[in-house]
CSV table of N, CA and C in Angstrom, one decimal:
chain,number,residue,atom,x,y,z
A,221,MET,N,160.2,120.3,-158.4
A,221,MET,CA,159.9,119.7,-157.3
A,221,MET,C,160.4,118.7,-156.6
A,222,LYS,N,160.4,118.4,-155.7
A,222,LYS,CA,161.5,117.4,-155.0
A,222,LYS,C,160.2,116.8,-154.0
A,223,ILE,N,160.3,115.7,-153.9
A,223,ILE,CA,159.3,115.2,-152.8
A,223,ILE,C,160.3,113.9,-152.2
A,224,THR,N,160.0,113.7,-151.4
A,224,THR,CA,160.7,112.3,-150.8
A,224,THR,C,159.8,111.5,-150.1
A,225,LEU,N,160.0,109.8,-150.1
A,225,LEU,CA,159.1,108.9,-149.9
A,225,LEU,C,159.7,108.0,-149.0
A,226,ARG,N,159.0,107.2,-148.0
A,226,ARG,CA,159.9,106.5,-147.0
A,226,ARG,C,159.2,105.1,-147.6
A,227,ALA,N,160.2,104.3,-147.2
A,227,ALA,CA,160.3,103.1,-147.5
A,227,ALA,C,158.7,102.2,-147.5
A,228,GLY,N,157.9,101.9,-148.5
A,228,GLY,CA,156.5,101.4,-148.6
A,228,GLY,C,156.0,102.2,-148.9
A,229,GLU,N,155.8,103.6,-149.2
A,229,GLU,CA,155.2,105.0,-149.3
A,229,GLU,C,154.7,104.8,-150.8
A,230,LYS,N,153.7,105.0,-151.1
A,230,LYS,CA,153.2,104.9,-152.7
A,230,LYS,C,153.0,107.0,-152.8
A,231,VAL,N,153.5,106.9,-154.3
A,231,VAL,CA,152.8,108.2,-155.0
A,231,VAL,C,152.3,108.0,-156.2
A,232,TYR,N,151.2,108.9,-156.5
A,232,TYR,CA,150.3,108.7,-157.8
A,232,TYR,C,150.8,109.7,-158.6
A,233,ILE,N,151.7,109.5,-159.9
A,233,ILE,CA,152.3,110.5,-160.8
A,233,ILE,C,151.4,109.9,-162.3
A,234,ASN,N,150.6,110.9,-162.5
A,234,ASN,CA,150.2,110.9,-164.4
A,234,ASN,C,149.5,109.6,-164.2
A,235,GLY,N,149.0,109.2,-163.6
A,235,GLY,CA,147.8,107.8,-163.4
A,235,GLY,C,148.7,106.8,-163.2
A,236,ALA,N,150.2,106.9,-163.1
A,236,ALA,CA,150.8,105.7,-162.5
A,236,ALA,C,151.1,105.4,-161.2
A,237,ILE,N,151.1,104.7,-160.3
A,237,ILE,CA,151.5,104.2,-159.0
A,237,ILE,C,152.7,103.7,-158.8
A,238,LEU,N,153.3,104.5,-158.2
A,238,LEU,CA,154.8,104.1,-157.8
A,238,LEU,C,154.7,103.7,-156.4
A,239,CYS,N,155.7,102.8,-155.8
A,239,CYS,CA,155.7,102.5,-154.5
A,239,CYS,C,157.5,102.3,-154.6
A,240,ALA,N,158.2,103.2,-153.3
A,240,ALA,CA,159.1,103.1,-153.1
A,240,ALA,C,159.9,102.0,-152.1
A,241,ASP,N,160.5,101.1,-152.4
A,241,ASP,CA,161.3,100.5,-151.8
A,241,ASP,C,161.9,100.6,-150.3
A,242,ARG,N,162.4,101.8,-150.5
A,242,ARG,CA,163.0,102.5,-149.2
A,242,ARG,C,163.2,103.9,-149.7
A,243,LYS,N,164.0,104.3,-148.5
A,243,LYS,CA,163.8,105.7,-148.4
A,243,LYS,C,164.3,106.6,-150.1
A,244,VAL,N,163.5,107.3,-150.5
A,244,VAL,CA,163.9,108.1,-151.8
A,244,VAL,C,163.6,109.1,-152.1
A,245,SER,N,164.4,110.3,-152.9
A,245,SER,CA,163.8,111.8,-153.3
A,245,SER,C,163.7,111.9,-154.5
A,246,LEU,N,162.5,112.0,-155.0
A,246,LEU,CA,162.3,112.4,-156.3
A,246,LEU,C,162.4,113.9,-156.7
A,247,GLU,N,162.6,113.9,-157.7
A,247,GLU,CA,162.6,115.5,-158.5
A,247,GLU,C,161.9,115.4,-159.6
A,248,PHE,N,160.6,116.0,-159.5
A,248,PHE,CA,160.3,116.5,-161.0
A,248,PHE,C,160.5,117.4,-161.6
A,249,LEU,N,161.1,117.6,-162.8
A,249,LEU,CA,161.8,118.4,-163.9
A,249,LEU,C,160.6,119.0,-164.6
A,250,ASN,N,159.4,118.4,-164.6
A,250,ASN,CA,158.4,119.1,-165.7
A,250,ASN,C,157.3,119.0,-164.8
A,251,ASP,N,156.4,119.4,-165.1
A,251,ASP,CA,155.0,119.9,-165.0
A,251,ASP,C,154.3,118.2,-164.7
A,252,VAL,N,153.9,117.8,-163.7
A,252,VAL,CA,153.4,116.3,-163.3
A,252,VAL,C,152.2,116.6,-162.7
A,253,THR,N,151.3,115.7,-162.5
A,253,THR,CA,150.4,115.6,-161.6
A,253,THR,C,150.5,114.5,-160.8
A,254,PHE,N,150.4,114.8,-159.2
A,254,PHE,CA,151.1,113.9,-158.0
A,254,PHE,C,150.0,114.0,-157.1
A,255,LEU,N,149.9,112.5,-156.6
A,255,LEU,CA,149.1,112.6,-155.0
A,255,LEU,C,150.2,111.9,-154.2
A,256,LEU,N,150.5,112.0,-153.0
A,256,LEU,CA,151.2,111.5,-152.3
A,256,LEU,C,150.1,110.6,-151.1
A,257,GLU,N,150.5,109.2,-151.3
A,257,GLU,CA,149.5,108.4,-150.5
A,257,GLU,C,149.1,108.6,-149.3
A,258,SER,N,149.6,109.7,-148.4
A,258,SER,CA,148.6,110.0,-147.5
A,258,SER,C,147.8,111.0,-147.6
A,259,HIS,N,147.3,111.4,-149.0
A,259,HIS,CA,146.3,112.4,-149.6
A,259,HIS,C,145.3,111.6,-150.3
A,260,VAL,N,145.4,110.3,-150.6
A,260,VAL,CA,144.6,109.9,-151.5
A,260,VAL,C,143.1,108.6,-150.4
A,261,LEU,N,142.1,109.3,-150.7
A,261,LEU,CA,141.2,108.6,-149.9
A,261,LEU,C,140.6,107.4,-150.6
A,262,GLN,N,140.4,106.4,-150.0
A,262,GLN,CA,139.9,105.0,-150.5
A,262,GLN,C,138.6,105.3,-150.7
A,263,ALA,N,137.9,104.2,-151.2
A,263,ALA,CA,136.5,104.2,-151.5
A,263,ALA,C,136.0,104.0,-150.2
A,264,ASP,N,136.0,102.8,-149.3
A,264,ASP,CA,135.9,103.2,-148.1
A,264,ASP,C,135.5,104.0,-147.0
A,265,GLU,N,136.2,104.8,-147.2
A,265,GLU,CA,136.4,106.2,-146.7
A,265,GLU,C,135.8,107.3,-146.8
A,266,THR,N,134.7,107.2,-148.3
A,266,THR,CA,133.8,108.1,-148.6
A,266,THR,C,132.5,108.1,-147.8
A,267,THR,N,132.7,108.5,-146.8
A,267,THR,CA,131.5,108.0,-145.3
A,267,THR,C,130.6,109.4,-145.4
A,268,THR,N,131.3,110.5,-146.0
A,268,THR,CA,130.3,111.7,-145.8
A,268,THR,C,130.4,112.7,-147.2
A,269,PRO,N,129.5,113.4,-147.4
A,269,PRO,CA,129.4,114.2,-148.8
A,269,PRO,C,130.2,114.7,-149.4
A,270,LEU,N,131.4,115.7,-148.5
A,270,LEU,CA,132.8,116.0,-148.9
A,270,LEU,C,133.5,115.3,-149.1
A,271,ARG,N,133.8,114.0,-148.8
A,271,ARG,CA,134.7,112.9,-148.6
A,271,ARG,C,134.2,112.3,-150.0
A,272,GLN,N,132.9,112.4,-150.5
A,272,GLN,CA,132.7,111.6,-151.7
A,272,GLN,C,133.2,112.5,-152.7
A,273,LEU,N,133.0,113.9,-152.4
A,273,LEU,CA,133.2,114.8,-153.5
A,273,LEU,C,134.8,114.9,-153.9
A,274,TYR,N,135.6,114.9,-152.5
A,274,TYR,CA,137.1,114.8,-152.7
A,274,TYR,C,137.6,113.8,-153.4
A,275,TYR,N,137.1,112.4,-153.3
A,275,TYR,CA,137.6,111.1,-153.8
A,275,TYR,C,137.1,111.3,-155.5
A,276,ALA,N,136.1,111.8,-155.7
A,276,ALA,CA,135.9,112.5,-157.2
A,276,ALA,C,136.9,113.4,-157.9
A,277,ALA,N,137.0,114.2,-157.4
A,277,ALA,CA,138.3,115.1,-157.5
A,277,ALA,C,139.5,114.5,-157.4
A,278,GLN,N,139.7,113.6,-156.8
A,278,GLN,CA,141.2,112.8,-156.5
A,278,GLN,C,141.0,111.8,-157.7
A,279,ILE,N,139.9,111.4,-158.4
A,279,ILE,CA,140.2,110.5,-159.6
A,279,ILE,C,140.6,111.2,-160.7
A,280,MET,N,140.3,112.4,-160.8
A,280,MET,CA,140.6,113.8,-161.8
A,280,MET,C,142.1,113.5,-161.8
A,281,LEU,N,143.0,113.6,-160.7
A,281,LEU,CA,144.2,113.8,-160.9
A,281,LEU,C,145.1,112.4,-161.2
A,282,ILE,N,144.0,111.2,-159.9
A,282,ILE,CA,145.2,109.8,-160.5
A,282,ILE,C,145.1,109.2,-161.7
A,283,ASN,N,143.8,109.3,-162.4
A,283,ASN,CA,143.3,108.6,-163.3
A,283,ASN,C,143.1,109.4,-164.7
A,284,PRO,N,144.0,109.8,-165.2
A,284,PRO,CA,143.7,110.6,-166.3
A,284,PRO,C,142.8,110.2,-167.3
A,285,LEU,N,142.8,108.3,-167.5
A,285,LEU,CA,142.1,108.1,-168.6
A,285,LEU,C,140.3,108.3,-168.4
A,286,ILE,N,140.0,108.5,-167.2
A,286,ILE,CA,138.8,108.7,-166.7
A,286,ILE,C,138.3,110.3,-166.4
A,287,ARG,N,139.3,110.9,-166.4
A,287,ARG,CA,139.3,112.4,-165.7
A,287,ARG,C,137.8,113.2,-166.3
A,288,ASN,N,137.5,113.0,-167.6
A,288,ASN,CA,135.9,113.7,-167.9
A,288,ASN,C,135.0,113.2,-167.2
A,289,GLU,N,135.2,111.7,-167.2
A,289,GLU,CA,133.8,111.1,-166.5
A,289,GLU,C,133.8,111.3,-165.1
A,290,ALA,N,134.9,111.8,-164.4
A,290,ALA,CA,135.2,112.1,-162.9
A,290,ALA,C,134.6,113.6,-162.8
A,291,ASN,N,135.2,114.4,-163.7
A,291,ASN,CA,134.6,115.6,-163.6
A,291,ASN,C,133.3,115.8,-164.0
A,292,ILE,N,132.4,115.2,-164.7
A,292,ILE,CA,131.0,115.0,-164.5
A,292,ILE,C,130.4,114.8,-163.3
A,293,THR,N,131.3,113.7,-162.8
A,293,THR,CA,130.5,113.1,-161.8
A,293,THR,C,130.7,114.3,-160.5
A,294,PHE,N,132.0,115.0,-160.4
A,294,PHE,CA,132.2,115.9,-159.4
A,294,PHE,C,131.3,117.0,-159.6
A,295,LYS,N,130.9,117.6,-160.6
A,295,LYS,CA,129.9,118.6,-160.9
A,295,LYS,C,128.3,118.3,-160.7
A,296,ARG,N,127.9,117.1,-160.8
A,296,ARG,CA,126.9,116.6,-160.6
A,296,ARG,C,126.8,116.7,-158.7
A,297,MET,N,128.0,116.2,-158.2
A,297,MET,CA,127.9,115.9,-157.0
A,297,MET,C,127.7,117.4,-156.1
A,298,LEU,N,128.6,118.0,-156.6
A,298,LEU,CA,128.8,119.7,-156.2
A,298,LEU,C,127.4,120.3,-156.0
A,299,ALA,N,127.0,120.1,-157.4
A,299,ALA,CA,125.2,120.4,-157.5
A,299,ALA,C,124.7,120.2,-156.5
A,300,ASN,N,124.5,118.8,-156.3
A,300,ASN,CA,123.7,118.5,-155.2
A,300,ASN,C,123.9,118.8,-153.9
A,301,LEU,N,125.5,119.0,-153.6
A,301,LEU,CA,125.6,119.6,-152.4
A,301,LEU,C,125.4,121.3,-152.0
A,302,LEU,N,125.3,122.1,-153.3
A,302,LEU,CA,125.0,123.5,-153.1
A,302,LEU,C,123.5,123.4,-153.2
A,303,ALA,N,122.8,122.6,-153.3
A,303,ALA,CA,121.3,122.6,-153.2
A,303,ALA,C,120.9,121.8,-151.7
A,304,THR,N,121.9,121.5,-150.9
A,304,THR,CA,121.6,120.7,-149.8
A,304,THR,C,122.0,121.2,-148.7
A,305,PHE,N,122.9,121.9,-148.6
A,305,PHE,CA,123.6,122.9,-147.8
A,305,PHE,C,123.0,123.9,-147.3
A,306,GLU,N,122.7,124.4,-146.3
A,306,GLU,CA,121.9,125.7,-146.2
A,306,GLU,C,123.3,126.9,-145.4
A,307,ASN,N,124.4,126.0,-144.6
A,307,ASN,CA,125.1,127.0,-144.2
A,307,ASN,C,126.0,127.9,-145.4
A,308,PRO,N,125.9,129.5,-145.1
A,308,PRO,CA,126.6,130.3,-145.6
A,308,PRO,C,127.8,130.3,-146.0
A,309,LEU,N,128.7,130.0,-145.0
A,309,LEU,CA,130.2,129.5,-145.5
A,309,LEU,C,130.3,128.4,-146.3
A,310,MET,N,129.7,127.2,-145.9
A,310,MET,CA,129.7,126.0,-146.8
A,310,MET,C,129.7,126.5,-148.1
A,311,LEU,N,128.5,127.1,-148.4
A,311,LEU,CA,128.0,127.3,-149.7
A,311,LEU,C,129.1,128.2,-150.3
A,312,LYS,N,129.5,129.2,-149.7
A,312,LYS,CA,130.7,130.1,-150.4
A,312,LYS,C,132.1,129.2,-150.4
A,313,GLU,N,132.1,128.4,-149.7
A,313,GLU,CA,133.5,127.6,-150.0
A,313,GLU,C,133.2,126.6,-151.1
A,314,LEU,N,132.1,125.8,-151.2
A,314,LEU,CA,131.6,125.0,-151.9
A,314,LEU,C,131.8,125.9,-153.5
A,315,LYS,N,131.3,127.1,-153.8
A,315,LYS,CA,131.2,127.6,-155.1
A,315,LYS,C,132.8,128.2,-155.2
A,316,LEU,N,133.5,128.4,-154.2
A,316,LEU,CA,134.9,128.9,-154.7
A,316,LEU,C,136.0,127.6,-155.3
A,317,ILE,N,135.3,126.4,-154.2
A,317,ILE,CA,136.1,125.1,-155.2
A,317,ILE,C,135.7,124.4,-156.3
A,318,ASP,N,134.4,124.9,-156.8
A,318,ASP,CA,133.9,124.7,-158.2
A,318,ASP,C,134.7,125.6,-159.3
A,319,GLU,N,135.1,126.9,-158.7
A,319,GLU,CA,135.8,127.7,-159.5
A,319,GLU,C,137.5,127.3,-159.6
A,320,ILE,N,137.8,126.8,-158.6
A,320,ILE,CA,139.3,126.1,-158.9
A,320,ILE,C,139.5,125.2,-159.5
A,321,VAL,N,138.3,124.2,-159.2
A,321,VAL,CA,138.3,122.9,-160.4
A,321,VAL,C,138.0,123.7,-162.0
A,322,CYS,N,137.3,124.5,-162.0
A,322,CYS,CA,137.3,125.0,-163.2
A,322,CYS,C,138.4,125.6,-164.0
A,323,ASN,N,139.3,126.6,-163.3
A,323,ASN,CA,140.5,126.8,-163.3
A,323,ASN,C,141.5,125.4,-163.6
A,324,ASP,N,141.1,124.4,-163.5
A,324,ASP,CA,141.9,123.5,-163.6
A,324,ASP,C,143.1,123.3,-162.7
A,325,ARG,N,142.7,123.5,-161.3
A,325,ARG,CA,143.8,123.3,-160.2
A,325,ARG,C,143.1,122.6,-159.2
A,326,VAL,N,142.9,121.3,-159.7
A,326,VAL,CA,142.3,120.0,-159.0
A,326,VAL,C,143.1,119.9,-157.5
A,327,PHE,N,144.2,120.0,-157.6
A,327,PHE,CA,145.2,119.6,-156.5
A,327,PHE,C,144.5,120.7,-155.2
A,328,GLU,N,144.3,121.8,-155.9
A,328,GLU,CA,144.3,122.9,-154.9
A,328,GLU,C,142.7,122.7,-154.1
A,329,ALA,N,142.1,122.4,-155.2
A,329,ALA,CA,140.6,121.9,-154.7
A,329,ALA,C,140.7,120.8,-153.5
A,330,LEU,N,141.2,119.7,-153.7
A,330,LEU,CA,141.6,118.6,-152.8
A,330,LEU,C,141.7,119.6,-151.5
A,331,LYS,N,142.7,120.4,-151.3
A,331,LYS,CA,143.3,121.0,-150.3
A,331,LYS,C,142.2,121.7,-149.3
A,332,ALA,N,141.1,122.4,-150.5
A,332,ALA,CA,140.1,123.5,-149.8
A,332,ALA,C,138.9,123.1,-149.6
A,333,ILE,N,139.0,121.4,-150.2
A,333,ILE,CA,137.6,120.4,-149.5
A,333,ILE,C,138.3,119.8,-148.1
A,334,ARG,N,139.4,119.5,-148.3
A,334,ARG,CA,140.1,118.8,-146.6
A,334,ARG,C,139.7,119.8,-145.5
A,335,LEU,N,140.0,121.1,-145.8
A,335,LEU,CA,139.7,122.4,-144.8
A,335,LEU,C,138.2,122.1,-144.7
A,336,LEU,N,137.5,121.9,-144.9
A,336,LEU,CA,136.1,121.9,-144.7
A,336,LEU,C,135.6,120.7,-144.3
A,337,TYR,N,136.5,119.7,-144.0
A,337,TYR,CA,135.9,118.6,-143.0
A,337,TYR,C,135.2,119.2,-141.5
A,338,PRO,N,135.9,119.6,-141.0
A,338,PRO,CA,135.6,120.2,-139.4
A,338,PRO,C,134.3,120.8,-139.7
A,339,LEU,N,133.9,121.9,-140.8
A,339,LEU,CA,132.9,122.5,-140.5
A,339,LEU,C,131.5,121.2,-141.1
A,340,GLU,N,131.8,120.5,-142.1
A,340,GLU,CA,130.9,119.6,-142.3
A,340,GLU,C,130.6,118.7,-141.0
A,341,ALA,N,131.7,118.1,-140.3
A,341,ALA,CA,131.4,117.2,-139.2
A,341,ALA,C,130.4,117.8,-138.1
A,342,GLN,N,130.7,119.2,-137.9
A,342,GLN,CA,129.5,120.0,-136.8
A,342,GLN,C,128.4,120.5,-137.7
A,343,ILE,N,127.9,120.5,-139.1
A,343,ILE,CA,126.8,121.2,-139.7
A,343,ILE,C,125.9,119.1,-139.4
A,344,LEU,N,126.8,118.3,-139.8
A,344,LEU,CA,126.2,117.3,-139.8
A,344,LEU,C,126.0,116.7,-138.3
A,345,SER,N,126.4,116.9,-137.5
A,345,SER,CA,126.1,116.7,-136.1
A,345,SER,C,125.3,117.3,-135.5
A,346,GLY,N,125.3,118.6,-135.9
A,346,GLY,CA,123.9,119.7,-135.5
A,346,GLY,C,124.7,120.2,-134.3
A,347,THR,N,126.5,120.4,-134.2
A,347,THR,CA,126.6,121.2,-133.3
A,347,THR,C,127.2,122.6,-133.6
A,348,LEU,N,126.8,122.8,-134.7
A,348,LEU,CA,127.3,124.1,-135.4
A,348,LEU,C,126.4,125.2,-134.4
A,349,GLU,N,127.4,126.1,-134.5
A,349,GLU,CA,126.9,127.6,-134.0
A,349,GLU,C,126.1,128.3,-134.8
A,350,THR,N,125.0,129.1,-134.8
A,350,THR,CA,124.1,129.7,-135.8
A,350,THR,C,124.7,130.8,-136.2
A,351,THR,N,125.8,131.5,-135.2
A,351,THR,CA,126.3,132.6,-135.4
A,351,THR,C,126.6,132.9,-136.9
A,352,HIS,N,126.7,133.9,-137.3
A,352,HIS,CA,127.7,134.4,-138.5
A,352,HIS,C,128.9,134.4,-138.5
A,353,PRO,N,129.3,133.9,-139.7
A,353,PRO,CA,130.6,133.6,-139.6
A,353,PRO,C,131.7,135.3,-139.6
A,354,THR,N,132.7,134.8,-139.1
A,354,THR,CA,133.7,136.0,-138.7
A,354,THR,C,134.5,135.8,-140.1
A,355,HIS,N,135.5,136.6,-140.1
A,355,HIS,CA,136.9,136.6,-141.0
A,355,HIS,C,137.5,135.2,-140.5
A,356,SER,N,137.5,135.3,-139.2
A,356,SER,CA,138.6,134.2,-138.7
A,356,SER,C,138.0,132.5,-138.8
A,357,ASP,N,136.6,132.6,-138.8
A,357,ASP,CA,136.0,131.4,-139.1
A,357,ASP,C,136.5,130.6,-140.7
A,358,GLN,N,136.9,131.8,-141.5
A,358,GLN,CA,136.9,131.5,-142.5
A,358,GLN,C,138.2,130.6,-142.9
A,359,PRO,N,138.0,128.9,-143.7
A,359,PRO,CA,138.9,128.4,-144.1
A,359,PRO,C,140.3,129.2,-144.6
A,360,ASN,N,141.3,128.5,-144.4
A,360,ASN,CA,142.5,129.2,-145.1
A,360,ASN,C,143.1,128.4,-146.6
A,361,ARG,N,142.0,129.3,-147.6
A,361,ARG,CA,142.0,128.5,-148.8
A,361,ARG,C,143.4,128.7,-149.7
A,362,PRO,N,143.7,127.9,-150.2
A,362,PRO,CA,144.8,128.0,-151.1
A,362,PRO,C,145.0,129.0,-151.9
A,363,GLU,N,143.9,129.5,-153.0
A,363,GLU,CA,143.8,129.9,-153.6
A,363,GLU,C,144.2,131.6,-153.1
A,364,ALA,N,143.8,131.7,-152.0
A,364,ALA,CA,143.8,133.1,-151.3
A,364,ALA,C,145.6,133.5,-151.6
A,365,ILE,N,146.3,132.7,-151.5
A,365,ILE,CA,147.7,132.7,-151.5
A,365,ILE,C,148.3,133.2,-152.7
A,366,ALA,N,147.6,132.5,-154.0
A,366,ALA,CA,148.2,132.3,-155.2
A,366,ALA,C,148.1,133.5,-155.9
């Protein structure tokens, strides 16, 4: 896998944070866990329940030393969300995210959580229509591709 970083951009690789001083391309020749800076949520940005869940999942990727603790926190938060949300589509997607994480595909879970942000915003603002979801309403989940 090959990634390109702009000058000043960071990448989180197996618990290390690398910052490029100029445009650079990196090619990973083996399996690594990484997140680009643009996908990393800062603690002060965890303003909604899904963003808090995302933050717990990202910690599993970027800080391997506390992966187990982050996983426990993620599971606790997910259980709370499943008990709180009533929207059938949200519940279905959260259960799929749980399955993705259980299969150790945390990066894919992050993508799936990000796809739910608009639905969460509608639920939290009370602007969600109460019609039953159709096939086209379903988020484009990464695991559906694999």
